[in-house]
Coordinates of C-alpha atoms and ligand atoms in Angstrom, one line a residue:
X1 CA 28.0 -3.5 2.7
X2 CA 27.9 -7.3 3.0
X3 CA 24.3 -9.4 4.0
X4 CA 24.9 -10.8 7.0
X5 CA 22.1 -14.0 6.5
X6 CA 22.8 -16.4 9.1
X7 CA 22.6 -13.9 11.5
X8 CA 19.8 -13.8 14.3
X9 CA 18.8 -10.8 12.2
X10 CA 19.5 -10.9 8.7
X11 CA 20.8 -7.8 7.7
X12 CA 23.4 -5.6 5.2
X13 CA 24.0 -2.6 7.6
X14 CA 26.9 -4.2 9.7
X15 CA 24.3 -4.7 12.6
X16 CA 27.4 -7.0 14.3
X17 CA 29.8 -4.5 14.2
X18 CA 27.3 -2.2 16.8
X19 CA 26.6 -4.4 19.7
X20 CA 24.4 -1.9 21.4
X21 CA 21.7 -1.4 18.3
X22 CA 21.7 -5.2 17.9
X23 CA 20.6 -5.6 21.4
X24 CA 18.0 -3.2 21.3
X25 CA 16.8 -4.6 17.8
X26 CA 17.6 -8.0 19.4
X27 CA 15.0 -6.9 22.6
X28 CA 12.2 -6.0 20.3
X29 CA 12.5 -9.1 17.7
X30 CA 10.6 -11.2 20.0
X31 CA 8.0 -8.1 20.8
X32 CA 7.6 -8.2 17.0
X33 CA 6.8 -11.9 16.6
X34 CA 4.3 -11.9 19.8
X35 CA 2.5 -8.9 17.7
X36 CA 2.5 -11.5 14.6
X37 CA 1.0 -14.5 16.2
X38 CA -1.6 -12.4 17.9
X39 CA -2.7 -9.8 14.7
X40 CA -0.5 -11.1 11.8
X41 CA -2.5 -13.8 9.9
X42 CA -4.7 -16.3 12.3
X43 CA -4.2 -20.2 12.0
X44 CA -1.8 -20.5 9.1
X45 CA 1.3 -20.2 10.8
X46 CA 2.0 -24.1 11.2
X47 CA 1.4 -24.0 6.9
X48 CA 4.7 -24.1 4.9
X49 CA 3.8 -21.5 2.1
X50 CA 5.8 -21.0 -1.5
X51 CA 7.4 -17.9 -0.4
X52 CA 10.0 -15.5 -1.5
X53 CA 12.5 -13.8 0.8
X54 CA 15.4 -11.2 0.2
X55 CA 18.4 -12.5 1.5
X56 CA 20.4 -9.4 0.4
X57 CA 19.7 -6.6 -2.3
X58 CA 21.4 -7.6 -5.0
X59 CA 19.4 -9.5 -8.2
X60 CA 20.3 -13.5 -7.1
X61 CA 19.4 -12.6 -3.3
X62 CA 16.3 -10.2 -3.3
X63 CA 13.7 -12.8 -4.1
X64 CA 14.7 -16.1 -3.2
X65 CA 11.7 -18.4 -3.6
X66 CA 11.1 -21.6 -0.9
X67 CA 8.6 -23.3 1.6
X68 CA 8.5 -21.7 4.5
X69 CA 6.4 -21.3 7.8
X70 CA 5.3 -17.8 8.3
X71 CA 6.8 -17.4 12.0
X72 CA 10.3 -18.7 10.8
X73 CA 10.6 -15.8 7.4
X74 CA 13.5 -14.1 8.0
X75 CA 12.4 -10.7 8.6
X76 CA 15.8 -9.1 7.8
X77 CA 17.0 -4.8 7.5
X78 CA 18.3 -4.3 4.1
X79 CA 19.2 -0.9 2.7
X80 CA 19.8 -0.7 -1.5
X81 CA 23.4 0.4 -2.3
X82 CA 24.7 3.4 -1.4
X83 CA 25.5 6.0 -3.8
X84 CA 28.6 7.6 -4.7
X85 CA 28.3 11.3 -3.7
X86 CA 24.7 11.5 -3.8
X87 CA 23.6 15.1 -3.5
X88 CA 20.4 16.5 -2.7
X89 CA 18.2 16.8 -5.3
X90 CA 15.3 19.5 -4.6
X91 CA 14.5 22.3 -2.2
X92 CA 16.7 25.0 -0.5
X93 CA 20.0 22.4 -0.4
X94 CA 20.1 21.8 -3.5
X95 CA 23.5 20.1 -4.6
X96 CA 24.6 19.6 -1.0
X97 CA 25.9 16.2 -0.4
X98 CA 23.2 14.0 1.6
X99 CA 23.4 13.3 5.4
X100 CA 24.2 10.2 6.9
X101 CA 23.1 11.3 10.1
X102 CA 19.7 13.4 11.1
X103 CA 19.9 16.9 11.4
X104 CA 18.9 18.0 14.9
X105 CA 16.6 20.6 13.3
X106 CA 15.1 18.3 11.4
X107 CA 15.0 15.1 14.0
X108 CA 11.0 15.5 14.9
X109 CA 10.0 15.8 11.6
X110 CA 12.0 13.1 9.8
X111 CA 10.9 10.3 13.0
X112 CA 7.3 11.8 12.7
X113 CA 7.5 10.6 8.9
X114 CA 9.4 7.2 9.7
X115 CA 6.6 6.3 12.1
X116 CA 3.7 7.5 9.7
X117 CA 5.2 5.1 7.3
X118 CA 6.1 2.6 9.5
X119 CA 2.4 2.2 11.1
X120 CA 1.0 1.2 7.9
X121 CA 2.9 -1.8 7.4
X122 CA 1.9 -3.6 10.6
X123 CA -2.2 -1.9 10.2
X124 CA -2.3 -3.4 6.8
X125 CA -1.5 -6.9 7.9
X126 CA -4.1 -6.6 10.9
X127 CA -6.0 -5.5 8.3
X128 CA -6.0 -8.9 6.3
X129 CA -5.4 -11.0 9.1
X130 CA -8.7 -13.2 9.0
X131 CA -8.5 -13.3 5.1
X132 CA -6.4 -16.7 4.7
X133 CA -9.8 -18.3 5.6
X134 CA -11.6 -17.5 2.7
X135 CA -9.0 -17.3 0.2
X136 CA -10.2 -17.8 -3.7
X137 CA -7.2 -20.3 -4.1
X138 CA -4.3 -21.1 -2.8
X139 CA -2.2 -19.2 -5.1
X140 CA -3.9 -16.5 -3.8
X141 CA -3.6 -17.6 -0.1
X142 CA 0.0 -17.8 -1.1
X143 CA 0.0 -13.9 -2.3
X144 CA -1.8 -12.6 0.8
X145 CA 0.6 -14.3 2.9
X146 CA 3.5 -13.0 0.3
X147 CA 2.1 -9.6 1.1
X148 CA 1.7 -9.9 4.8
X149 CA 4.8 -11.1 5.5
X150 CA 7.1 -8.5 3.4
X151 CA 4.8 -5.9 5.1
X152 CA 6.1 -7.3 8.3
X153 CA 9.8 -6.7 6.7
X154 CA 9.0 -2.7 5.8
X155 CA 7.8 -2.3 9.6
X156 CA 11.3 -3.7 10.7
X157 CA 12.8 -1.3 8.0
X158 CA 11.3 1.4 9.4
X159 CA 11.8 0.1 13.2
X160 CA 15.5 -0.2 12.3
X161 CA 15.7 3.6 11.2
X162 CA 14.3 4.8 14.4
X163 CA 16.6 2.2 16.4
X164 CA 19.6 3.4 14.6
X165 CA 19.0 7.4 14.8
X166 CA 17.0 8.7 16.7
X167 CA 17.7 7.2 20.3
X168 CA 15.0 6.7 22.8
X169 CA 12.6 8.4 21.5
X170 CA 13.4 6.1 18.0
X171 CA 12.9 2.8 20.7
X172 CA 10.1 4.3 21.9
X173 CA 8.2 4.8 19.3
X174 CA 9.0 1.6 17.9
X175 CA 7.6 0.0 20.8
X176 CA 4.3 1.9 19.8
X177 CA 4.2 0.7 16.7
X178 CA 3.1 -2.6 18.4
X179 CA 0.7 -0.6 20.0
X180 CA -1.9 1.1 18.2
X181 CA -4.2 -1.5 16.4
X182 CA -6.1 -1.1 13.1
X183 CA -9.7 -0.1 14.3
X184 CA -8.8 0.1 17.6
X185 CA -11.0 2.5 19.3
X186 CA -8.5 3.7 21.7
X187 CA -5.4 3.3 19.8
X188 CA -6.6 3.5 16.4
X189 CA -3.2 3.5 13.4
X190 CA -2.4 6.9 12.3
X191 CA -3.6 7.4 8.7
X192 CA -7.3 7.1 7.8
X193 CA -7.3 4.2 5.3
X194 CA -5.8 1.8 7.7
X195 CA -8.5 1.4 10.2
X196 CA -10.8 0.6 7.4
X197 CA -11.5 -3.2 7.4
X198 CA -10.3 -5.7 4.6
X199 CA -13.1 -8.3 5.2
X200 CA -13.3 -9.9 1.8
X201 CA -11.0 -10.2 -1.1
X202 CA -12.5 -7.8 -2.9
X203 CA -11.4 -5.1 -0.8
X204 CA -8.1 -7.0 -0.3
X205 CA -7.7 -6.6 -3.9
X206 CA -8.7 -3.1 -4.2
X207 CA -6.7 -2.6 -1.1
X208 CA -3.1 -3.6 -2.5
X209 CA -4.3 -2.1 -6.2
X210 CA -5.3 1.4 -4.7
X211 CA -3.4 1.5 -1.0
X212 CA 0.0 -0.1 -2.2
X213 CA -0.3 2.2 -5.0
X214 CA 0.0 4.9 -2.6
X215 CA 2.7 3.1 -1.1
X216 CA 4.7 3.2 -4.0
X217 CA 4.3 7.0 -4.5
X218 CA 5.1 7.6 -0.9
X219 CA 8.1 5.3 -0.5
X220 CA 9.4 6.9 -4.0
X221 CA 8.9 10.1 -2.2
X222 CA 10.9 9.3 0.4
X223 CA 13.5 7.9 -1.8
X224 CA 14.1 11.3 -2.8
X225 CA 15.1 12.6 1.0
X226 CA 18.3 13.8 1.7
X227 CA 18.5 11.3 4.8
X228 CA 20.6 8.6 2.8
X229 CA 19.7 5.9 5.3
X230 CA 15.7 6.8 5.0
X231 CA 16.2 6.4 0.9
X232 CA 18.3 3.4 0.6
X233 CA 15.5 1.6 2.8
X234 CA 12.7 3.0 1.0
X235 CA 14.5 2.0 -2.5
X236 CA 14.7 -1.6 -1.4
X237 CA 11.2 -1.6 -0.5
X238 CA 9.9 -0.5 -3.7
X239 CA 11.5 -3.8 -5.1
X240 CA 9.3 -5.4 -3.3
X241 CA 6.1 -3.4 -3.3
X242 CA 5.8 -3.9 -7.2
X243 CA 4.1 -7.4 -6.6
X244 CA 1.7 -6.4 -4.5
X245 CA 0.6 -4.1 -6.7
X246 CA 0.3 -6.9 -9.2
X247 CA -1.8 -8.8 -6.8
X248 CA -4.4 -6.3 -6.9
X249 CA -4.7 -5.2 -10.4
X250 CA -4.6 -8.9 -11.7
X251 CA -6.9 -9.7 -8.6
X252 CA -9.4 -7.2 -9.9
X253 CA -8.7 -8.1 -13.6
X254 CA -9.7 -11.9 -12.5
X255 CA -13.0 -11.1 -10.9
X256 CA -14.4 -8.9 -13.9
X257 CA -12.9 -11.6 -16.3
X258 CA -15.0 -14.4 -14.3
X259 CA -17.8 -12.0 -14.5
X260 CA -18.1 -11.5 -18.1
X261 CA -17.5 -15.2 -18.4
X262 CA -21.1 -16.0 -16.6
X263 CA -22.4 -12.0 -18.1
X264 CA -21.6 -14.0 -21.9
X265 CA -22.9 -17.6 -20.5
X266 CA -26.5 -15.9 -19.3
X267 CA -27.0 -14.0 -22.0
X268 CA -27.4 -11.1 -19.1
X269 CA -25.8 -8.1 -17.1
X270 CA -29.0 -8.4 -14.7
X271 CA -27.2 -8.2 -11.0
X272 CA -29.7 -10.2 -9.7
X273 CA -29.0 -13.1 -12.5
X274 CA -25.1 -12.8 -11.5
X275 CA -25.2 -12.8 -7.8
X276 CA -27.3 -16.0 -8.4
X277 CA -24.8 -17.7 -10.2
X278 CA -21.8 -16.4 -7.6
X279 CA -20.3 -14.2 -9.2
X280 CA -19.6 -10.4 -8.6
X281 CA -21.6 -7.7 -11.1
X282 CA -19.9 -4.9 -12.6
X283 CA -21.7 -2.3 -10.5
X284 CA -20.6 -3.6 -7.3
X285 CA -16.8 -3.9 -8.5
X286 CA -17.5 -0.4 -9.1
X287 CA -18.4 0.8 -5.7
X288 CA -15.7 -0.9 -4.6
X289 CA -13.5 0.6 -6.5
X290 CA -15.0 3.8 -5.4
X291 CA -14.8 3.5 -2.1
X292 CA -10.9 2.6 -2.0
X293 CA -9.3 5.0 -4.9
X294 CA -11.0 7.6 -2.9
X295 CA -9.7 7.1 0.4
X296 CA -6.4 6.4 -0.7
X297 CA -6.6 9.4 -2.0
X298 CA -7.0 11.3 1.4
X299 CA -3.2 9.5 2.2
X300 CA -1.6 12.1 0.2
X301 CA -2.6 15.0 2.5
X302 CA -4.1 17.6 2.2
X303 CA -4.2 19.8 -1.3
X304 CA -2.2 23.1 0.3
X305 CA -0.2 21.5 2.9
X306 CA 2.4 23.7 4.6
X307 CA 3.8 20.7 5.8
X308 CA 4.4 19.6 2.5
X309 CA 6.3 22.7 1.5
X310 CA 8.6 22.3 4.5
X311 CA 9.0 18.6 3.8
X312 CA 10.0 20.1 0.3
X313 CA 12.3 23.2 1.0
X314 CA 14.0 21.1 3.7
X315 CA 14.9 18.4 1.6
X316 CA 13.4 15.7 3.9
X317 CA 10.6 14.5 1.1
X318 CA 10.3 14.9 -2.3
X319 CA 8.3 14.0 -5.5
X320 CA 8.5 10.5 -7.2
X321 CA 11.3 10.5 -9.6
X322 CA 12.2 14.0 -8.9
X323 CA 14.9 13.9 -12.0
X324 CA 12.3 14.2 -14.2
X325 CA 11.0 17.9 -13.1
X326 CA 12.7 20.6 -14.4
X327 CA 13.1 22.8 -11.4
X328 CA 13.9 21.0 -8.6
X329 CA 13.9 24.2 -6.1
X330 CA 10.2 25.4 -7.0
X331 CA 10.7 28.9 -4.7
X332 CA 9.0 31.0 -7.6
X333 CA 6.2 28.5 -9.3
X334 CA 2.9 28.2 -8.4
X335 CA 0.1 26.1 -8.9
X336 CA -3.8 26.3 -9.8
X337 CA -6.3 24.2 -7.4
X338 CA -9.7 24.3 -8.0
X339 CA -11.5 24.7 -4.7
X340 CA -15.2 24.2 -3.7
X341 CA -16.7 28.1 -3.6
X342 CA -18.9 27.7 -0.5
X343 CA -21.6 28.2 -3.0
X344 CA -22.2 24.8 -4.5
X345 CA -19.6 25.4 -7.5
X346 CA -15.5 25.1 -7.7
X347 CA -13.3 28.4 -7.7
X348 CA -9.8 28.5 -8.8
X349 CA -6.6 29.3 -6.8
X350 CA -3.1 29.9 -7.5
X351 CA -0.8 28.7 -4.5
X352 CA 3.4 28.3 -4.3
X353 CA 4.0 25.3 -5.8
X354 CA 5.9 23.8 -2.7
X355 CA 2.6 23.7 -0.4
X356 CA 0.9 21.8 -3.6
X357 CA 3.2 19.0 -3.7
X358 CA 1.2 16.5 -1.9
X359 CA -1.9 17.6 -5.1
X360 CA 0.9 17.1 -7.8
X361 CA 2.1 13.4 -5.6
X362 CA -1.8 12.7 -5.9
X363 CA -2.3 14.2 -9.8
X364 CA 0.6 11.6 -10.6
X365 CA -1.2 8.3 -8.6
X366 CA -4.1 9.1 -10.7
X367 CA -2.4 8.7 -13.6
X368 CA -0.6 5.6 -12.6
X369 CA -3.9 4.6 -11.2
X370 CA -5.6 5.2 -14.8
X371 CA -3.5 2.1 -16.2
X372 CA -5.3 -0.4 -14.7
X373 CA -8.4 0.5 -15.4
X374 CA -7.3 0.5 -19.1
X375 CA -6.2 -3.2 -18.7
X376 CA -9.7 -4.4 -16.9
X377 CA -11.5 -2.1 -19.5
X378 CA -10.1 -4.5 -22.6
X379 CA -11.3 -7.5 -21.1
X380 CA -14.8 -5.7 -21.8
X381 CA -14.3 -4.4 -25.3
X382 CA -12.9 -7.2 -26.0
X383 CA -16.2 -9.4 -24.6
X384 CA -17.8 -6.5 -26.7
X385 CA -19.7 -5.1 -24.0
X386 CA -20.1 -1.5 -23.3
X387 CA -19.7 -1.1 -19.7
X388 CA -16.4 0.5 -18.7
X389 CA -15.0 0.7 -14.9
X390 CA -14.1 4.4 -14.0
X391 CA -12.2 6.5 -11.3
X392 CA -14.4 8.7 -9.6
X393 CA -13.5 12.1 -9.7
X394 CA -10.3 13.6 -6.9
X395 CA -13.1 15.7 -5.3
X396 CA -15.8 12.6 -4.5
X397 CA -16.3 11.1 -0.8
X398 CA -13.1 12.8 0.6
X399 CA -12.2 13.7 4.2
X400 CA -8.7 15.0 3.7
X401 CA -8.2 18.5 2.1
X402 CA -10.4 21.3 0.7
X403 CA -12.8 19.0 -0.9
X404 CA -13.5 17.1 2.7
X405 CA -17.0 16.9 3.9
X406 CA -18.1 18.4 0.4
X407 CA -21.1 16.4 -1.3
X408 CA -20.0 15.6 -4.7
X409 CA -21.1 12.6 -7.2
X410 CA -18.8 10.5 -9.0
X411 CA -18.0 13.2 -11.5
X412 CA -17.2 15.4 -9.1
X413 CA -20.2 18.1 -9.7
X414 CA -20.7 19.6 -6.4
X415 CA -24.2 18.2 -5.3
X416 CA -26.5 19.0 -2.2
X417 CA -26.1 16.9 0.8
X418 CA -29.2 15.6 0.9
X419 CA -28.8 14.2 -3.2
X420 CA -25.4 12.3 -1.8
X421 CA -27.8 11.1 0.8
X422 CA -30.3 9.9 -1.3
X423 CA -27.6 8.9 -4.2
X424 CA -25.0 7.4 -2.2
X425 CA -26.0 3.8 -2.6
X426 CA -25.9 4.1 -6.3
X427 CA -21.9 4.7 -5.4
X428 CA -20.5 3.2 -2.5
X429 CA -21.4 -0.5 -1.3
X430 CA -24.0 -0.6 0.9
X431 CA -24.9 -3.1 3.1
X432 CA -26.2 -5.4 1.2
X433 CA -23.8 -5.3 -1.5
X434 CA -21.0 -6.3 1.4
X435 CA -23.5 -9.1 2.7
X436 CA -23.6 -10.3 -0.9
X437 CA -19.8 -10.1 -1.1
X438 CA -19.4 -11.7 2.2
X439 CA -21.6 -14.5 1.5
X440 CA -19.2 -15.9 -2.1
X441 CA -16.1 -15.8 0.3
X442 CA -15.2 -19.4 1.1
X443 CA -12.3 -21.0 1.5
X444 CA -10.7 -22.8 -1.6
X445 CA -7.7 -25.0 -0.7
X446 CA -7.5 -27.8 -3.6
X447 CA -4.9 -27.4 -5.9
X448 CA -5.8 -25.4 -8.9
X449 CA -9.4 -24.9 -7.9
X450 CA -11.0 -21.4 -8.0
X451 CA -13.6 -19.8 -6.4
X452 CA -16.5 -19.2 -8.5
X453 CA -16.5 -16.0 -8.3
X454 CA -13.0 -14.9 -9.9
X455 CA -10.7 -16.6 -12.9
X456 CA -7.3 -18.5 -12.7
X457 CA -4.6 -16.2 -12.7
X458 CA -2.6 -16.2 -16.4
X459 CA 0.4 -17.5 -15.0
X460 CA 1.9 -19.1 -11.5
X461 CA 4.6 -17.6 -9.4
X462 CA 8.1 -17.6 -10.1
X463 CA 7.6 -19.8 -13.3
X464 CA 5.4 -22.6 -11.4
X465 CA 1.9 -24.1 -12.8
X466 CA -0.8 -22.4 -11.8
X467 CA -2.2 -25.9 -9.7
X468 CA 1.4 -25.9 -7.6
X469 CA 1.0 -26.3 -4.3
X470 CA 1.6 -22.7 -3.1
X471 CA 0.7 -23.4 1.0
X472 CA 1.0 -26.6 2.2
X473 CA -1.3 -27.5 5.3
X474 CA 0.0 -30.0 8.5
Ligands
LIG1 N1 -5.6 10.1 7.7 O1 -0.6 18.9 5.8 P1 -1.4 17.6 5.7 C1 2.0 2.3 2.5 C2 -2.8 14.2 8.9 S1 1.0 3.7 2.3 C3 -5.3 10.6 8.9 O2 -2.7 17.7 5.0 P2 0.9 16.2 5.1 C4 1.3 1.0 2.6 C5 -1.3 14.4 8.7 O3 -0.5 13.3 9.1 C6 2.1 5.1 2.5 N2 -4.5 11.7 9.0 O4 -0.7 16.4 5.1 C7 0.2 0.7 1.8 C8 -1.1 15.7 9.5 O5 -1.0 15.3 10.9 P3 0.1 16.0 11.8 C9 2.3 5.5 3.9 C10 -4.1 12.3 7.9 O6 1.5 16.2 6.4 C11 -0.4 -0.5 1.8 C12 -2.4 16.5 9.3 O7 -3.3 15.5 8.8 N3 3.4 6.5 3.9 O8 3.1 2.4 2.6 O9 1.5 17.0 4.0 C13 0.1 -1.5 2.7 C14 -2.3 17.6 8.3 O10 -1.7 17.0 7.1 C15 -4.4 11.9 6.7 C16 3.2 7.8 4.2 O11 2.1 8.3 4.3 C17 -5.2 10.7 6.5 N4 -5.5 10.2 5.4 O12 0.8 14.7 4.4 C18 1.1 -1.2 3.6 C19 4.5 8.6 4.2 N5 -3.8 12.7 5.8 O13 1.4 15.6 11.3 C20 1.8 0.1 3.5 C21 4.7 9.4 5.4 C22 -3.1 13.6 6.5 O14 -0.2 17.5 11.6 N6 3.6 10.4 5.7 N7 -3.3 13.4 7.8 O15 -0.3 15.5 13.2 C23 3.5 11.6 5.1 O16 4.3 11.9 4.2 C24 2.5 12.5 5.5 O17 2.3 12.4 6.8 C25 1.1 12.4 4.7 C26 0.3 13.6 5.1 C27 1.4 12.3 3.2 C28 0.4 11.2 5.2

């Protein structure tokens, strides 16, 4: 299908050629941009920023790099290619070629997905929303704004599926995307992680290392369903997901690299010593880090999740890259959890395979997870220091599955409730540690300048100098 640019929304579905969904995504366009200049980011909006926009899906269109004020990006619907004959490719239809239209039996479920998905997107840029004024940089004002604003596009992906099949109830809950707030107390977003505030960059960066992360295992899962139209969206998604990923783990990698620069200049790894000189000590990275891998990991679900299975047997969600498993039915296998015993120690269980999708989805985000770590973990051999960044353990601080509400440390040895009490600020940031945080977040907005608190990035965007003007103010 051709990209239809010019038109009042950009698009490669034919939106033209179906006068009554254009109208309807027509009426909530301007819904969608009242949201953005009351919760999307505050003040920059008059700013031209560096940014890049997909004009259609192909390799010259998908990032397409240019000054541009916030309010006018081109929020468009773009779907990756269609497939010849794609089949299913797991659970009981196996082989069957995919639908291009929802099932009826499968309608609720499928939106219920589409709109768990789709409330991210908007939550995460509430989320952020006050962080343009304390940006490190303004490449990295530039990247926030890069990330806000393609969040903004995934909402509309999402917003276009349930516009496009699923009726009133799709327009509906569209409109209610609008409508539940990050934090709110009334209206809070759906998934846990997204009513947590992003306050300061740090978070921001273990936000979009740790939460996109889960983003990309969730879209890829998607991209697996058997509705076509869900996994050509979520494909052209990913394309754009992979940078905001790279804004976290070369975020993170920046601030310990600035640290280990004043750690080596002092002659010390005293906290004290480095929070005097502005910048960020290891052991509060490290609670930050703590604090985000493990409630990303609650997004997964929870460890034996029937709704999992169906997703699974019904072909409506599968497992990242699903070509990659041997059986792709999974009616017979089973899997081994280990579970707390009620008794302060773990016990092991064997459960069908299908209901432990969401643990094996989670297993593989570790993993992908662990690579990072590796990366900021060279910059300290390679200073020749012997402190090493770690990922807590699956079971620590969670509130989602059998290890919710369990007292564990780090390591993920079941501990007494009253020893995480006592322990906790050793692990998590406490309030102090956030007031620290808080107090190194200024504003930098001359060209090339960097906060003290994190190094230059290695290299600009889209083959520019580092000192470019990424935003420019009027
Ligand atoms: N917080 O059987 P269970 C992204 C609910 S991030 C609150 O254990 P299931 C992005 C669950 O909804 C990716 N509630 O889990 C990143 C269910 O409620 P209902 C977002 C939670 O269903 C950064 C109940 O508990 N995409 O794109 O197997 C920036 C029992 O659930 C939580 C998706 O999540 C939680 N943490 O799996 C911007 C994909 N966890 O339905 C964007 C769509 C579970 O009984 N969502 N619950 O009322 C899903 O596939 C599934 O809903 C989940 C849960 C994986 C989230």
């Amino acid at each position: 299908m051709e990209s239809n640019y010019q038109d009042r929304i950009p698009n490669n579905v034919g939106l033209g050629a179906n006068r009554t969904l254009q109208r309807a995504l027509e009426h909530w366009q301007p819904e969608f941009l009242n949201w953005w200049h009351g919760l999307g980011p505050s003040d920059f909006n008059a700013s031209s920023v560096y940014l890049r926009t997909a004009i259609s899906v192909d390799t010259k269109g998908w990032a397409t790099f240019d000054y541009v004020k916030m309010p006018d990006y081109r929020w468009g619907i773009f779907l990756a290619q269609e497939e010849n004959d794609r089949r299913v490719g797991f659970g009981d239809h196996f082989g069957q070629p995919v639908w291009q239209q929802v099932p009826g039996e499968h309608r609720s479920t499928l939106r219920r997905l589409i709109v768990t998905q789709g409330d991210t997107e908007p939550a995460s840029v509430e989320q952020q929303r006050l962080l343009g004024h304390t940006a490190p940089s303004l490449y990295d004002l530039r990247n926030l704004f890069q990330v806000n604003v393609e969040e903004g596009r995934h909402l509309w992906a999402m917003v276009y599926l349930l516009h496009a099949y699923f009726g009133r109830d799709g327009r509906e809950e569209a409109e209610e995307l609008l409508e539940r707030h990050s934090g709110d107390a009334d209206k809070p977003r759906i998934l846990s992680t997204f009513n947590e505030p992003i306050s300061d960059w740090l978070s921001f960066y273990m936000f979009t290392y740790f939460t996109d992360r889960d983003g990309k295992f969730q879209l890829k899962s998607l991209a697996e369903s058997s509705f076509d139209p869900l996994s050509r969206t979520c494909k052209f998604m990913l394309t754009e997901e992979a940078h905001h990923m790279f804004v976290g783990d070369t975020g993170i990698g920046r601030v310990i690299k600035r640290t280990i620069e004043v750690m080596k200049e002092l002659g010390t790894d005293d906290p004290n010593a480095l929070r005097k000189a502005g910048v960020i000590d290891l052991p509060t990275t490290q609670k930050y880090l703590n604090f985000w891998f493990s409630s990303s990991l609650d997004l997964f679900g929870g460890d034996s999740s029937s709704n999992a299975a169906a997703y699974f047997a019904n072909g409506l969600k599968g497992r990242p890259d699903e070509i990659k498993y041997e059986d792709h039915i999974e009616s017979e296998s089973s899997f081994t959890l280990e579970l707390p015993d009620g008794k302060g120690g773990v016990r092991e269980e064997r459960i069908p395979m299908r209901n432990a999708v969401n643990e094996v989805v989670r297993e593989a985000y570790v993993r992908d997870c662990e690579k990072g770590l590796a990366r900021w973990n060279r910059h300290l051999e390679e200073a020749g220091y012997p402190q090493r960044m770690t990922l807590p353990s699956t079971r620590f601080r969670r509130t989602v599955g059998s290890w919710a509400n369990i007292a564990t440390n780090p390591e993920g040895k079941p501990i007494g409730l009253e020893e995480f009490n006592a322990r906790q600020d050793e692990w998590l940031p406490t309030s102090d540690d956030r007031a620290y945080v808080h107090s190194v977040m200024h504003g930098v907005f001359e060209r090339g300048k960097m906060a003290s608190w994190i190094a230059p990035p290695e290299r600009g965007i889209n083959t520019q100098p580092i000192d470019f003007e990424y935003v420019r103010f009027h």
